[in-house]
């Protein structure tokens, strides 16, 4: 009996060892953002349970190092099998041979175009898609209800127009006896989401357009662009309701209860839900005086590495198919707060009526998606433009013209 039992155990261990040996391991990379990392860990756990023959190694890097790491891995022949990338990095990743087109046997184009929000087309070049998002983002105005009440504002009636936004910022901003800002009426953070707010929202609300020719011709060196830039920089130079680099980052100031308002994206919901000291709300980005609204929509997509072949490619296809599935999107919404990239999953009655998700979903209806050629470099031109006005006292019109020229060079050099 003991011999039979021992033989059975050995057979069991042998089977387990054989299964382990036969399991395919693929590697998934993304940048470090706590709620996103936790959500992906949960998705990987679910995927591995359903696919015991596939193991997924989850590797993360700091955001500022991420692109460099991906490019270095490609040069060294060690690219991840599936990777996350910002949609604005696509041209760089395709030109660098980092991604392969999504196989149409698993990802047919007609299904992508019928099921996903139209902004997913930013991942298409020529006849090929190179990635799919799990979630999409839009912008909204977060506001601190406690600071609103202290300033005599109704927290149930957040700003609906740009004029109301400025008025609320003026009432909630605080300074000490020496004139130092202690509470911002609104955060000013061009390195965060404000460069999108200026580019795709304010410029359009002043009657202009940031680009033409499929975002390859810079057109914000205009009267509308000048008015939009003046509105933004006046928040510090004239209205004195916020300051660049106040508490280093806008989201940090808001989380600390030291900013009454901040413009940010759906991806911030997971972090802001940990706030214990005050209640916050979300509202659509304010309209202009004529009721014109605009928004900026974006996303991080997941693509398959160019070096994935054979059984690794098949495993990568299965994994990407799962993390872009309705089930994965529901988990991502709950864990991260980003909106599902599939329309049917996002636009439910419950989500549209939700006081948090609703403003972001409504923003998608009138959002624009900038087709960057080099997102980091183009963002830097906007940051430099504002710094010249606020810190160096350069005239708005001159700084705007300098930024437009610099960004046009970036775009032209990339073509």
Coordinates of C-alpha atoms in Angstrom, one line a residue:
X1 CA 0.0 0.0 0.0
X2 CA 2.8 2.4 0.9
X3 CA 4.6 1.5 -2.3
X4 CA 1.5 2.3 -4.3
X5 CA 1.0 5.6 -2.4
X6 CA 4.6 6.6 -2.9
X7 CA 4.4 5.7 -6.6
X8 CA 1.3 7.8 -6.9
X9 CA 2.9 10.7 -5.3
X10 CA 5.9 10.4 -7.6
X11 CA 3.6 10.3 -10.6
X12 CA 1.8 13.4 -9.3
X13 CA 5.0 15.3 -8.8
X14 CA 6.3 14.2 -12.2
X15 CA 3.1 15.5 -13.8
X16 CA 3.4 18.8 -12.0
X17 CA 7.0 19.1 -13.0
X18 CA 6.1 18.3 -16.6
X19 CA 3.3 20.9 -16.6
X20 CA 5.7 23.5 -15.1
X21 CA 8.3 22.7 -17.7
X22 CA 5.8 23.0 -20.5
X23 CA 4.4 26.4 -19.2
X24 CA 5.2 29.3 -21.5
X25 CA 6.5 32.4 -19.7
X26 CA 5.9 35.8 -21.2
X27 CA 6.9 39.2 -19.8
X28 CA 4.7 42.2 -19.4
X29 CA 6.0 45.7 -18.8
X30 CA 4.4 48.9 -17.6
X31 CA 5.4 52.0 -15.7
X32 CA 5.0 52.3 -12.0
X33 CA 1.7 53.8 -10.8
X34 CA 0.4 52.0 -7.7
X35 CA -3.2 51.5 -8.6
X36 CA -2.3 50.3 -12.1
X37 CA 0.3 47.9 -10.8
X38 CA -2.2 46.4 -8.3
X39 CA -4.9 46.1 -11.0
X40 CA -2.5 44.4 -13.4
X41 CA -1.4 41.9 -10.7
X42 CA -5.1 41.0 -10.2
X43 CA -5.6 40.6 -14.0
X44 CA -2.5 38.4 -14.3
X45 CA -3.7 36.2 -11.4
X46 CA -7.1 35.7 -13.1
X47 CA -5.4 35.0 -16.4
X48 CA -3.0 32.4 -15.1
X49 CA -5.8 30.6 -13.3
X50 CA -7.7 30.3 -16.6
X51 CA -4.5 29.5 -18.5
X52 CA -2.3 27.3 -16.3
X53 CA 0.1 26.7 -19.2
X54 CA 1.1 30.4 -19.4
X55 CA 3.0 32.4 -16.8
X56 CA 3.2 36.2 -16.9
X57 CA 6.2 38.0 -15.4
X58 CA 5.1 41.5 -14.5
X59 CA 8.0 44.1 -14.7
X60 CA 7.7 47.8 -13.9
X61 CA 9.9 50.9 -14.2
X62 CA 9.6 54.5 -13.1
X63 CA 7.7 56.6 -15.6
X64 CA 10.6 58.8 -16.4
X65 CA 12.8 55.8 -17.2
X66 CA 10.2 53.7 -19.0
X67 CA 10.7 54.6 -22.6
X68 CA 14.5 54.5 -22.3
X69 CA 14.2 51.0 -20.7
X70 CA 12.0 49.7 -23.5
X71 CA 14.3 51.1 -26.2
X72 CA 17.4 49.7 -24.5
X73 CA 15.7 46.3 -24.2
X74 CA 15.0 46.2 -27.9
X75 CA 18.6 47.0 -28.7
X76 CA 19.8 44.3 -26.4
X77 CA 17.3 41.8 -27.8
X78 CA 15.4 41.4 -24.6
X79 CA 12.1 43.1 -25.4
X80 CA 9.0 42.3 -23.3
X81 CA 6.4 40.2 -25.1
X82 CA 3.5 42.5 -24.1
X83 CA 4.1 46.1 -23.1
X84 CA 2.2 49.2 -22.2
X85 CA 2.7 52.4 -24.1
X86 CA 1.1 55.8 -24.2
X87 CA -0.7 56.3 -27.5
X88 CA 1.5 59.3 -28.2
X89 CA 4.6 57.1 -28.3
X90 CA 3.4 54.9 -31.1
X91 CA 5.3 56.5 -33.9
X92 CA 8.6 56.2 -32.0
X93 CA 7.9 52.6 -31.0
X94 CA 6.9 51.6 -34.6
X95 CA 9.9 53.3 -36.1
X96 CA 12.2 51.6 -33.6
X97 CA 10.9 48.2 -34.5
X98 CA 9.6 47.6 -30.9
X99 CA 6.1 46.5 -31.7
X100 CA 4.5 44.2 -34.2
X101 CA 1.1 44.7 -35.8
X102 CA -1.8 43.0 -33.9
X103 CA -2.6 39.7 -35.6
X104 CA -6.0 40.0 -37.2
X105 CA -6.9 36.4 -36.4
X106 CA -7.3 37.4 -32.8
X107 CA -7.9 41.1 -33.2
X108 CA -10.1 41.7 -36.3
X109 CA -10.3 45.3 -37.3
X110 CA -14.1 45.4 -37.7
X111 CA -14.5 44.2 -34.0
X112 CA -12.0 46.8 -32.8
X113 CA -13.8 49.6 -34.7
X114 CA -17.3 48.5 -33.6
X115 CA -16.6 47.7 -29.9
X116 CA -14.0 50.3 -28.8
X117 CA -14.2 54.1 -28.5
X118 CA -13.1 55.8 -31.8
X119 CA -10.0 57.3 -30.2
X120 CA -8.5 53.7 -30.4
X121 CA -7.8 54.6 -34.0
X122 CA -4.8 56.5 -32.7
X123 CA -3.1 53.1 -32.4
X124 CA -3.5 52.4 -36.2
X125 CA -0.8 53.2 -38.7
X126 CA -1.6 52.3 -42.4
X127 CA -3.6 49.1 -42.4
X128 CA -2.3 47.9 -39.0
X129 CA -3.3 48.3 -35.4
X130 CA -0.4 48.1 -33.0
X131 CA -2.2 48.1 -29.6
X132 CA -5.5 48.2 -27.7
X133 CA -6.3 50.0 -24.5
X134 CA -7.9 48.5 -21.4
X135 CA -9.2 52.0 -20.4
X136 CA -9.5 55.5 -21.7
X137 CA -9.1 58.8 -20.0
X138 CA -10.7 62.2 -20.1
X139 CA -10.2 65.3 -17.9
X140 CA -12.5 66.9 -15.3
X141 CA -12.3 69.4 -12.5
X142 CA -11.7 68.0 -9.0
X143 CA -12.8 70.2 -6.2
X144 CA -12.4 70.2 -2.4
X145 CA -15.9 70.5 -0.8
X146 CA -14.4 71.4 2.6
X147 CA -12.5 74.4 1.2
X148 CA -15.5 75.4 -0.8
X149 CA -17.7 75.5 2.3
X150 CA -15.0 77.5 4.3
X151 CA -15.0 80.1 1.5
X152 CA -18.8 80.4 1.5
X153 CA -19.2 78.5 -1.8
X154 CA -21.9 75.9 -2.4
X155 CA -20.1 72.5 -2.8
X156 CA -23.2 71.2 -4.6
X157 CA -22.7 73.9 -7.2
X158 CA -19.2 73.7 -8.6
X159 CA -18.0 76.1 -11.4
X160 CA -19.7 75.7 -14.7
X161 CA -17.9 78.4 -16.6
X162 CA -14.4 79.7 -16.8
X163 CA -15.5 83.0 -15.1
X164 CA -17.0 81.0 -12.2
X165 CA -13.8 78.9 -12.0
X166 CA -11.7 82.1 -11.6
X167 CA -14.1 83.5 -9.0
X168 CA -14.1 80.3 -7.0
X169 CA -10.2 80.2 -7.2
X170 CA -10.0 83.7 -5.9
X171 CA -12.3 83.0 -2.9
X172 CA -10.5 79.8 -1.9
X173 CA -6.8 80.8 -2.4
X174 CA -5.0 81.7 0.9
X175 CA -1.8 83.4 1.7
X176 CA 0.1 84.0 4.9
X177 CA 1.2 87.3 6.4
X178 CA 4.3 87.3 4.2
X179 CA 2.2 86.8 1.0
X180 CA 3.3 83.2 0.6
X181 CA 0.7 80.9 -1.0
X182 CA -0.6 78.4 1.6
X183 CA -3.7 77.2 -0.2
X184 CA -4.1 77.3 -4.0
X185 CA -7.4 78.2 -5.4
X186 CA -6.4 76.0 -8.4
X187 CA -3.3 74.1 -9.1
X188 CA -1.0 75.1 -12.0
X189 CA 0.8 72.0 -13.3
X190 CA 1.8 72.0 -16.9
X191 CA 3.9 68.9 -16.4
X192 CA 0.7 67.2 -15.3
X193 CA -2.5 67.6 -17.3
X194 CA -2.6 71.4 -17.7
X195 CA -0.7 71.3 -21.0
X196 CA -3.7 69.3 -22.4
X197 CA -6.2 71.7 -20.8
X198 CA -4.5 74.6 -22.5
X199 CA -3.9 72.9 -25.9
X200 CA -7.1 71.0 -26.5
X201 CA -9.6 72.9 -24.3
X202 CA -8.8 76.5 -23.7
X203 CA -7.5 77.2 -27.2
X204 CA -10.7 75.8 -28.7
X205 CA -12.9 77.7 -26.2
X206 CA -11.3 80.9 -27.4
X207 CA -12.2 80.0 -31.0
X208 CA -9.0 78.4 -32.3
X209 CA -7.5 75.0 -33.0
X210 CA -4.1 73.8 -31.8
X211 CA -3.2 72.0 -35.0
X212 CA -4.3 71.2 -38.5
X213 CA -3.3 68.6 -41.1
X214 CA -3.8 65.6 -38.8
X215 CA -2.0 67.5 -36.0
X216 CA 1.1 68.0 -38.1
X217 CA 0.8 71.8 -38.5
X218 CA 1.0 73.9 -35.4
X219 CA -1.7 76.6 -35.5
X220 CA -1.9 77.9 -31.9
X221 CA 0.3 80.9 -32.7
X222 CA -2.9 82.9 -33.1
X223 CA -5.2 85.3 -31.3
X224 CA -7.0 82.3 -29.7
X225 CA -3.8 80.7 -28.6
X226 CA -2.6 84.0 -27.1
X227 CA -5.9 84.5 -25.2
X228 CA -5.8 80.9 -23.9
X229 CA -2.2 81.3 -22.7
X230 CA -3.0 84.6 -21.1
X231 CA -5.9 83.1 -19.3
X232 CA -3.8 80.4 -17.9
X233 CA -0.7 82.4 -16.9
X234 CA -2.9 85.2 -15.4
X235 CA -4.0 82.6 -12.8
X236 CA -0.6 83.1 -11.3
X237 CA 0.6 86.5 -12.5
X238 CA -2.6 88.6 -12.2
X239 CA -5.1 86.6 -10.2
X240 CA -2.5 85.0 -7.9
X241 CA -4.7 82.0 -7.2
X242 CA -2.0 79.4 -7.9
X243 CA 1.7 78.9 -8.5
X244 CA 3.8 76.6 -10.7
X245 CA 5.5 73.9 -8.6
X246 CA 3.4 74.7 -5.5
X247 CA 4.0 71.5 -3.4
X248 CA 5.9 70.3 -6.5
X249 CA 2.8 68.6 -8.1
X250 CA -0.8 69.7 -8.5
X251 CA -2.1 66.3 -7.4
X252 CA 0.0 66.3 -4.3
X253 CA -1.3 69.7 -3.3
X254 CA -4.9 68.6 -3.8
X255 CA -4.4 65.4 -1.9
X256 CA -2.9 67.3 1.0
X257 CA -6.0 69.5 1.2
X258 CA -3.9 72.6 0.1
X259 CA -5.6 73.2 -3.2
X260 CA -9.3 73.9 -3.8
X261 CA -9.4 72.7 -7.4
X262 CA -7.2 70.7 -9.8
X263 CA -7.6 69.6 -13.4
X264 CA -6.8 65.9 -13.7
X265 CA -7.8 62.7 -15.3
X266 CA -9.7 59.5 -14.5
X267 CA -6.5 57.7 -13.6
X268 CA -6.2 59.9 -10.5
X269 CA -9.4 58.5 -9.0
X270 CA -7.7 55.5 -7.4
X271 CA -5.2 57.7 -5.5
X272 CA -7.8 60.4 -4.5
X273 CA -10.1 57.7 -3.0
X274 CA -7.5 57.3 -0.3
X275 CA -8.1 60.9 0.9
X276 CA -9.5 60.8 4.5
X277 CA -9.4 64.4 5.6
X278 CA -12.0 65.9 3.3
X279 CA -14.7 65.1 0.8
X280 CA -14.1 65.9 -2.9
X281 CA -16.2 66.1 -5.9
X282 CA -15.8 66.0 -9.7
X283 CA -17.5 68.2 -12.4
X284 CA -17.0 68.6 -16.1
X285 CA -14.4 71.1 -17.2
X286 CA -15.9 74.5 -17.2
X287 CA -17.5 75.9 -20.4
X288 CA -16.7 79.3 -21.8
X289 CA -19.2 82.2 -21.6
X290 CA -21.0 80.9 -24.7
X291 CA -21.3 77.4 -23.4
X292 CA -18.6 75.9 -25.5
X293 CA -17.0 72.8 -23.9
X294 CA -13.9 70.8 -24.9
X295 CA -11.9 68.0 -23.4
X296 CA -8.8 65.9 -24.0
X297 CA -9.1 62.1 -24.2
X298 CA -6.1 59.8 -24.0
X299 CA -5.1 56.3 -23.0
X300 CA -2.2 53.8 -22.5
X301 CA -2.5 50.9 -24.8
X302 CA -1.0 47.4 -24.7
X303 CA 0.9 46.0 -27.6
X304 CA 2.9 42.9 -28.6
X305 CA 6.7 43.1 -28.8
X306 CA 8.2 42.6 -32.2
X307 CA 10.4 39.7 -30.9
X308 CA 7.5 37.6 -29.7
X309 CA 7.4 34.5 -31.9
X310 CA 6.0 31.0 -31.9
X311 CA 4.5 29.9 -28.6
X312 CA 5.3 33.2 -26.9
X313 CA 3.4 35.1 -29.6
X314 CA 0.4 32.8 -29.1
X315 CA 0.6 33.3 -25.3
X316 CA 1.0 37.1 -25.8
X317 CA -2.1 37.2 -28.0
X318 CA -4.2 35.4 -25.4
X319 CA -2.9 37.7 -22.6
X320 CA -3.6 40.9 -24.6
X321 CA -7.0 39.6 -25.6
X322 CA -7.8 39.1 -21.9
X323 CA -6.5 42.4 -20.6
X324 CA -8.6 44.2 -23.2
X325 CA -11.8 42.2 -22.5
X326 CA -15.0 43.5 -20.8
X327 CA -14.1 41.6 -17.6
X328 CA -10.7 43.2 -17.4
X329 CA -12.1 46.6 -18.0
X330 CA -14.6 46.2 -15.2
X331 CA -11.8 45.3 -12.8
X332 CA -9.7 48.2 -14.1
X333 CA -12.5 50.7 -13.5
X334 CA -13.0 49.5 -10.0
X335 CA -9.3 49.4 -9.1
X336 CA -7.9 52.4 -11.0
X337 CA -10.9 54.5 -11.9
X338 CA -10.1 54.7 -15.6
X339 CA -13.0 54.3 -18.0
X340 CA -13.5 51.1 -20.0
X341 CA -12.3 51.4 -23.6
X342 CA -15.2 49.4 -24.9
X343 CA -18.2 51.6 -25.3
X344 CA -20.8 49.1 -24.1
X345 CA -18.8 48.5 -20.9
X346 CA -18.3 52.2 -20.2
X347 CA -21.7 53.7 -21.2
X348 CA -24.0 51.9 -18.8
X349 CA -26.8 53.8 -17.1
X350 CA -25.1 53.3 -13.8
X351 CA -21.8 54.8 -14.9
X352 CA -23.4 57.7 -16.7
X353 CA -25.4 58.6 -13.6
X354 CA -22.5 58.2 -11.3
X355 CA -21.4 61.5 -9.7
X356 CA -17.7 60.6 -10.2
X357 CA -17.7 58.7 -13.5
X358 CA -20.4 60.7 -15.2
X359 CA -18.5 63.9 -15.7
X360 CA -15.6 62.0 -17.3
X361 CA -17.9 60.0 -19.6
X362 CA -19.7 63.1 -20.7
X363 CA -16.3 64.7 -21.4
X364 CA -15.6 61.9 -23.9
X365 CA -18.5 63.1 -26.1
X366 CA -16.6 66.3 -27.0
X367 CA -13.0 65.3 -26.4
X368 CA -10.0 65.6 -28.7
X369 CA -7.0 63.3 -28.9
X370 CA -3.7 65.0 -29.8
X371 CA -1.7 62.9 -32.3
X372 CA 1.7 63.4 -30.8
X373 CA 4.9 62.5 -32.6
X374 CA 7.0 62.9 -29.5
X375 CA 4.7 63.4 -26.5
X376 CA 7.5 64.2 -24.0
X377 CA 9.2 66.8 -26.2
X378 CA 5.9 68.4 -27.2
X379 CA 4.8 68.6 -23.5
X380 CA 8.2 70.2 -22.7
X381 CA 7.6 73.0 -25.2
X382 CA 4.3 73.9 -23.4
X383 CA 6.1 73.8 -20.0
X384 CA 8.9 76.0 -21.3
X385 CA 6.4 78.4 -22.8
X386 CA 4.6 79.0 -19.5
X387 CA 7.8 79.2 -17.6
X388 CA 9.0 82.0 -19.8
X389 CA 5.9 84.0 -19.2
X390 CA 5.5 83.4 -15.5
X391 CA 9.2 83.1 -14.3
X392 CA 11.0 85.2 -16.9
X393 CA 8.3 87.8 -17.6
X394 CA 8.5 87.2 -21.4
X395 CA 5.4 88.7 -23.2
X396 CA 2.7 86.1 -23.8
X397 CA 2.7 86.7 -27.6
X398 CA 6.5 86.2 -27.9
X399 CA 6.6 83.1 -25.8
X400 CA 3.7 81.6 -27.7
X401 CA 5.4 82.2 -31.0
X402 CA 8.6 80.6 -29.7
X403 CA 6.8 77.6 -28.5
X404 CA 5.0 77.2 -31.8
X405 CA 8.2 77.3 -33.8
X406 CA 9.9 74.8 -31.5
X407 CA 7.0 72.4 -31.6
X408 CA 6.8 72.6 -35.4
X409 CA 10.4 71.7 -35.6
X410 CA 9.8 68.6 -33.4
X411 CA 6.9 67.5 -35.7
X412 CA 8.9 68.2 -38.9
X413 CA 11.9 66.3 -37.7
X414 CA 9.8 63.3 -36.9
X415 CA 8.4 63.0 -40.4

